CSV table of C-alpha atoms in Angstrom, one decimal:
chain,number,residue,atom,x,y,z
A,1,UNK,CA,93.5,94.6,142.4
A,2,UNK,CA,94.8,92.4,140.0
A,3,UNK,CA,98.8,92.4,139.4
A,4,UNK,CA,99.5,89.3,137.5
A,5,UNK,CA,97.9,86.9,135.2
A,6,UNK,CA,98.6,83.5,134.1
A,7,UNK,CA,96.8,81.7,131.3
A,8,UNK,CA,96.3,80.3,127.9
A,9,UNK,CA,96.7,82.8,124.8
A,10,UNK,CA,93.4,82.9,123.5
A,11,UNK,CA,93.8,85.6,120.9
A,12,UNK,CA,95.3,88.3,120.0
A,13,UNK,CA,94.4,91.5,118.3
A,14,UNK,CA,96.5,94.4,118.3
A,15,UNK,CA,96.3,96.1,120.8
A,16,UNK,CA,93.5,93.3,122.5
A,17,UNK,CA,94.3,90.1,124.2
A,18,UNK,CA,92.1,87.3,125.7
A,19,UNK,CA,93.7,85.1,128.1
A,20,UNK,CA,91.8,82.4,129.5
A,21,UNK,CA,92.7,82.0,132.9
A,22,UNK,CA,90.8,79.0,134.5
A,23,UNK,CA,87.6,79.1,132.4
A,24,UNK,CA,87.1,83.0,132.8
A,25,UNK,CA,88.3,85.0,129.8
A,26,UNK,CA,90.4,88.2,130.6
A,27,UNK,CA,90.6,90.6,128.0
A,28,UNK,CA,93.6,93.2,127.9
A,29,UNK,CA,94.5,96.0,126.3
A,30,UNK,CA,98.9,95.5,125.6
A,31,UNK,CA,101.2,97.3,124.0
A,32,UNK,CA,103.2,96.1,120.6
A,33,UNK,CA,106.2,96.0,123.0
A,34,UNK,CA,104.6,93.2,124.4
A,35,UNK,CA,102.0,92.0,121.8
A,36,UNK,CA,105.6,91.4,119.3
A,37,UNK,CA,106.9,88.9,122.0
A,38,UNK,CA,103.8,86.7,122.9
A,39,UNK,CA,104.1,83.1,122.3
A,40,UNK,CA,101.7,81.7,119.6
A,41,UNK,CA,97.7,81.5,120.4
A,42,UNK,CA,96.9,78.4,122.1
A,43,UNK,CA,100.1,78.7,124.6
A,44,UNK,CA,100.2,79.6,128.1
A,45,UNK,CA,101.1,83.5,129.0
A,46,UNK,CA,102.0,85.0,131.8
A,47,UNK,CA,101.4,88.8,132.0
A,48,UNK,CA,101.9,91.5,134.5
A,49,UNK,CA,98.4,93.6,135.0
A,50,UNK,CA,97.6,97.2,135.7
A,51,UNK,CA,93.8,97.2,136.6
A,52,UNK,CA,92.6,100.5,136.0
A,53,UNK,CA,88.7,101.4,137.9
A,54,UNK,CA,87.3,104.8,137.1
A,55,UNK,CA,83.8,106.3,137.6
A,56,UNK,CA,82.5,104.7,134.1
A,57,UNK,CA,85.0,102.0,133.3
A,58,UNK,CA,86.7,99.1,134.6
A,59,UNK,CA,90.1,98.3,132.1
A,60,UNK,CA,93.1,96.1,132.2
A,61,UNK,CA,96.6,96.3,130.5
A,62,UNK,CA,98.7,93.3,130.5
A,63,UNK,CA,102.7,93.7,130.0
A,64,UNK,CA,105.6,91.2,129.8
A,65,UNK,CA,107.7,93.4,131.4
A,66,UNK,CA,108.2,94.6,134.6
A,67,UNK,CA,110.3,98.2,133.4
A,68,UNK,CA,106.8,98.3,130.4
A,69,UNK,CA,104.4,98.7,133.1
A,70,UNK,CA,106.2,100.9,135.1
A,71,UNK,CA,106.8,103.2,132.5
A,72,UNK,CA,103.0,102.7,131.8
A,73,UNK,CA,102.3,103.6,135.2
A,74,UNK,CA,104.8,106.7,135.7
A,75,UNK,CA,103.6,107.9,132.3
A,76,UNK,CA,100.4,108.6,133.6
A,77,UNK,CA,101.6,110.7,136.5
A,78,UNK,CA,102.3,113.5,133.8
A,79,UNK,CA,99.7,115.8,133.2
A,80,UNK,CA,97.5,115.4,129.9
A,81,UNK,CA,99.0,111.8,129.8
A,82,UNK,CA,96.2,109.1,129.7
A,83,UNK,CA,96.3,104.7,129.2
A,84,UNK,CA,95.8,105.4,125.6
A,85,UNK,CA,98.6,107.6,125.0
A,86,UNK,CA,101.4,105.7,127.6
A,87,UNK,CA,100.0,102.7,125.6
A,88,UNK,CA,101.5,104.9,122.0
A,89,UNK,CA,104.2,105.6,124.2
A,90,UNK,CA,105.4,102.0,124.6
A,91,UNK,CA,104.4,100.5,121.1
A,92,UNK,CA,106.5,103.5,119.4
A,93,UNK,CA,109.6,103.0,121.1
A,94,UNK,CA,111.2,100.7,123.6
A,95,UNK,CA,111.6,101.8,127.8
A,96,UNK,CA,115.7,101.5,126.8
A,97,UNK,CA,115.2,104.3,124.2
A,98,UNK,CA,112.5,106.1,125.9
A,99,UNK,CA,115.0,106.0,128.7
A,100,UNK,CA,117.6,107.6,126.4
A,101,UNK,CA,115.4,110.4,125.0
A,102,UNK,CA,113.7,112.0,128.0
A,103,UNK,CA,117.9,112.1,129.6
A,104,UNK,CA,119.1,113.6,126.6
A,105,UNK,CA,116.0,116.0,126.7
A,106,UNK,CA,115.3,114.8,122.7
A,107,UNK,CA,111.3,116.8,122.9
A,108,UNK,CA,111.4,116.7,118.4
A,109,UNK,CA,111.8,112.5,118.6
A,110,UNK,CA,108.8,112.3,121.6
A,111,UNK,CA,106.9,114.9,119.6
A,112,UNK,CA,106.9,112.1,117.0
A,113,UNK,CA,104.3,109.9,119.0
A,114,UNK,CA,101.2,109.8,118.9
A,115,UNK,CA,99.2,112.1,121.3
A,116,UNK,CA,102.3,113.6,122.2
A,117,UNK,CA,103.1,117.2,121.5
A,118,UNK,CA,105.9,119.5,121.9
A,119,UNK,CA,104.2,121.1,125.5
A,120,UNK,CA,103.6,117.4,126.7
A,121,UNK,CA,107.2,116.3,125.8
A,122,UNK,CA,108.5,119.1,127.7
A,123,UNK,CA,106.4,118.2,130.8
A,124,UNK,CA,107.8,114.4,130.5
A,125,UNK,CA,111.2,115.3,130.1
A,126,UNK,CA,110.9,117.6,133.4
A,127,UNK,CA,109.2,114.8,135.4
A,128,UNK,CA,110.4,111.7,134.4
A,129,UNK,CA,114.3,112.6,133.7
A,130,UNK,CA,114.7,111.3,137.3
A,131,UNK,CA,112.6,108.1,137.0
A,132,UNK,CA,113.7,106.7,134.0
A,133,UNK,CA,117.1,105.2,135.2
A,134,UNK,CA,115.2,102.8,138.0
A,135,UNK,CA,112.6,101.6,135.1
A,136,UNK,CA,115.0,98.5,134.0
A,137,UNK,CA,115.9,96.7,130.6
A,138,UNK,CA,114.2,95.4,128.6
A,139,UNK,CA,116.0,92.9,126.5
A,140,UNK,CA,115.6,92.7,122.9
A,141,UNK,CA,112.1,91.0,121.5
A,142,UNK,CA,111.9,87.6,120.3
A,143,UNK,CA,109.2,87.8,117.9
A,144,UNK,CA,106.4,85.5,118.0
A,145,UNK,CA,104.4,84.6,115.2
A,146,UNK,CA,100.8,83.6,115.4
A,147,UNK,CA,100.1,80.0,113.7
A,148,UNK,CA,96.7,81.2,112.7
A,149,UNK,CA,98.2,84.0,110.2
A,150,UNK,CA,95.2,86.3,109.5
A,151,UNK,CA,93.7,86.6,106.1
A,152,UNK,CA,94.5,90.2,105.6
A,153,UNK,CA,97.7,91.4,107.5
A,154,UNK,CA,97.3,94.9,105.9
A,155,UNK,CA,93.9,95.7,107.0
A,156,UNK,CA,94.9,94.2,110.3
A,157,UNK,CA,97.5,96.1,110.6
A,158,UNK,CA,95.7,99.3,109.8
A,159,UNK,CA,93.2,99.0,112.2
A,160,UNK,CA,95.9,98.2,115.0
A,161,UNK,CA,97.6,102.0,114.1
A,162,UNK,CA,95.0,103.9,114.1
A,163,UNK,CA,93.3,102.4,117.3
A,164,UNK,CA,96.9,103.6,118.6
A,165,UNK,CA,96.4,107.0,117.9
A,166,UNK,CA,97.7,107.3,114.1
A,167,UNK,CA,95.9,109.3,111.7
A,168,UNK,CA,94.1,107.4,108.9
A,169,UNK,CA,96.2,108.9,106.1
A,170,UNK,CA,99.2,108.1,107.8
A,171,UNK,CA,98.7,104.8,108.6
A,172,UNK,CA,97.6,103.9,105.1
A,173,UNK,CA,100.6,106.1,103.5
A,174,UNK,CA,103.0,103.6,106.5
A,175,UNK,CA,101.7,100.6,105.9
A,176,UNK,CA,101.7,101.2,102.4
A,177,UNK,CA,105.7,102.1,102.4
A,178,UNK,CA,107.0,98.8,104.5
A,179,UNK,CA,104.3,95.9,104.0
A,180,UNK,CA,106.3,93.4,102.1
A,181,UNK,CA,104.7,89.7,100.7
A,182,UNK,CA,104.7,87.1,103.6
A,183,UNK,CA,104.1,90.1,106.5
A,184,UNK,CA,102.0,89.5,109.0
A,185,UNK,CA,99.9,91.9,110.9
A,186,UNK,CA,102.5,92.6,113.8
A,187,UNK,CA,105.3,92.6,111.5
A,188,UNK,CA,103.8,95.5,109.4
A,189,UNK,CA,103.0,97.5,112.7
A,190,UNK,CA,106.3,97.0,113.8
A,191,UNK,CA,108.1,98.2,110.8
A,192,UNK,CA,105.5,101.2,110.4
A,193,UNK,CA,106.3,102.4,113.4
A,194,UNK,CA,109.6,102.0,113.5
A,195,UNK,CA,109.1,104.1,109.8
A,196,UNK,CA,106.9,106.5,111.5
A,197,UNK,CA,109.9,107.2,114.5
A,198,UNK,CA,112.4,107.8,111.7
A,199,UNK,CA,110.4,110.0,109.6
């Protein structure tokens, strides 16, 4: 099992890493709660791992965070909740305010996630209203921008939202509304989701 990793930022990719830990490359699936608070490429990293092994796959998610991975992790205790959808989960909205809406029992605002629907947000507000006081704070991101600024944030962007569950239309109809000159990729996906929250 591997819990924690330590290496150099290779590169990142929304929602990929590569972290090169020793000469071996790890690659890691992360959500933008964590991916908007990596240092630049080229710096060292230390990540917290969940190392998922199933019958046909072998994956890896890397958070900053302690409270990120546990709410990965108790995520996937509900039923019809998978990685892909916990990973939504966390790059929509942050463990605080995840926190906030499963105790106030807010099903429309979960509803507004990807994957997520009004049945499955009932289920997590049943299970997890007990669990979500012991997941811990998060503090506030710094946001860390990547020296090597990609030459289309857009596209980049677009590519990262819909891997996350986002219907094409949508994404191009978010990214669209809050891409401003001088964005780069993870700003765009974090103002499109923030966008997509509020809608």
């Amino acid at each position: 099992m591997i819990g924690r990793l330590r290496g150099i930022l290779v590169s990142k990719q929304p929602p990929w890493l590569l972290v090169d830990v020793g000469g071996v490359g790890y690659e890691l699936e992360a959500p933008m709660s964590t991916i908007y608070d990596l240092p630049p490429t080229g710096r060292e990293v230390t990540l917290l791992t969940h190392h998922a092994v199933k019958e046909d796959s072998v994956a890896l998610y890397g958070f900053l965070h302690e409270a990120e991975r546990a709410l990965f992790r108790n995520l996937q205790k509900v039923s019809g909740i998978g990685a892909k959808i916990a990973l939504a989960v966390l790059s929509g909205v942050s463990t605080n305010d995840f926190a906030r809406l499963v105790q106030a029992g807010d099903v429309v605002a979960l509803t507004k996630i990807p994957g997520i629907g009004k049945k499955t947000a009932e289920r997590i507000v049943v299970e997890l209203r007990d669990r979500v006081e012991g997941m811990g704070v998060v503090a506030p991101g710094v946001f860390g921008r990547n020296a090597g600024a990609p030459l289309d944030p857009a596209g980049e962007a677009t590519v990262a939202l819909q891997q996350l569950g986002y219907k094409p239309a949508e994404v191009a109809r978010l990214v669209q509304k809050v891409a401003a000159e001088g964005d780069d990729a993870e700003a765009i996906i974090r103002k499109a989701l923030r966008a997509a929250l509020s809608a």
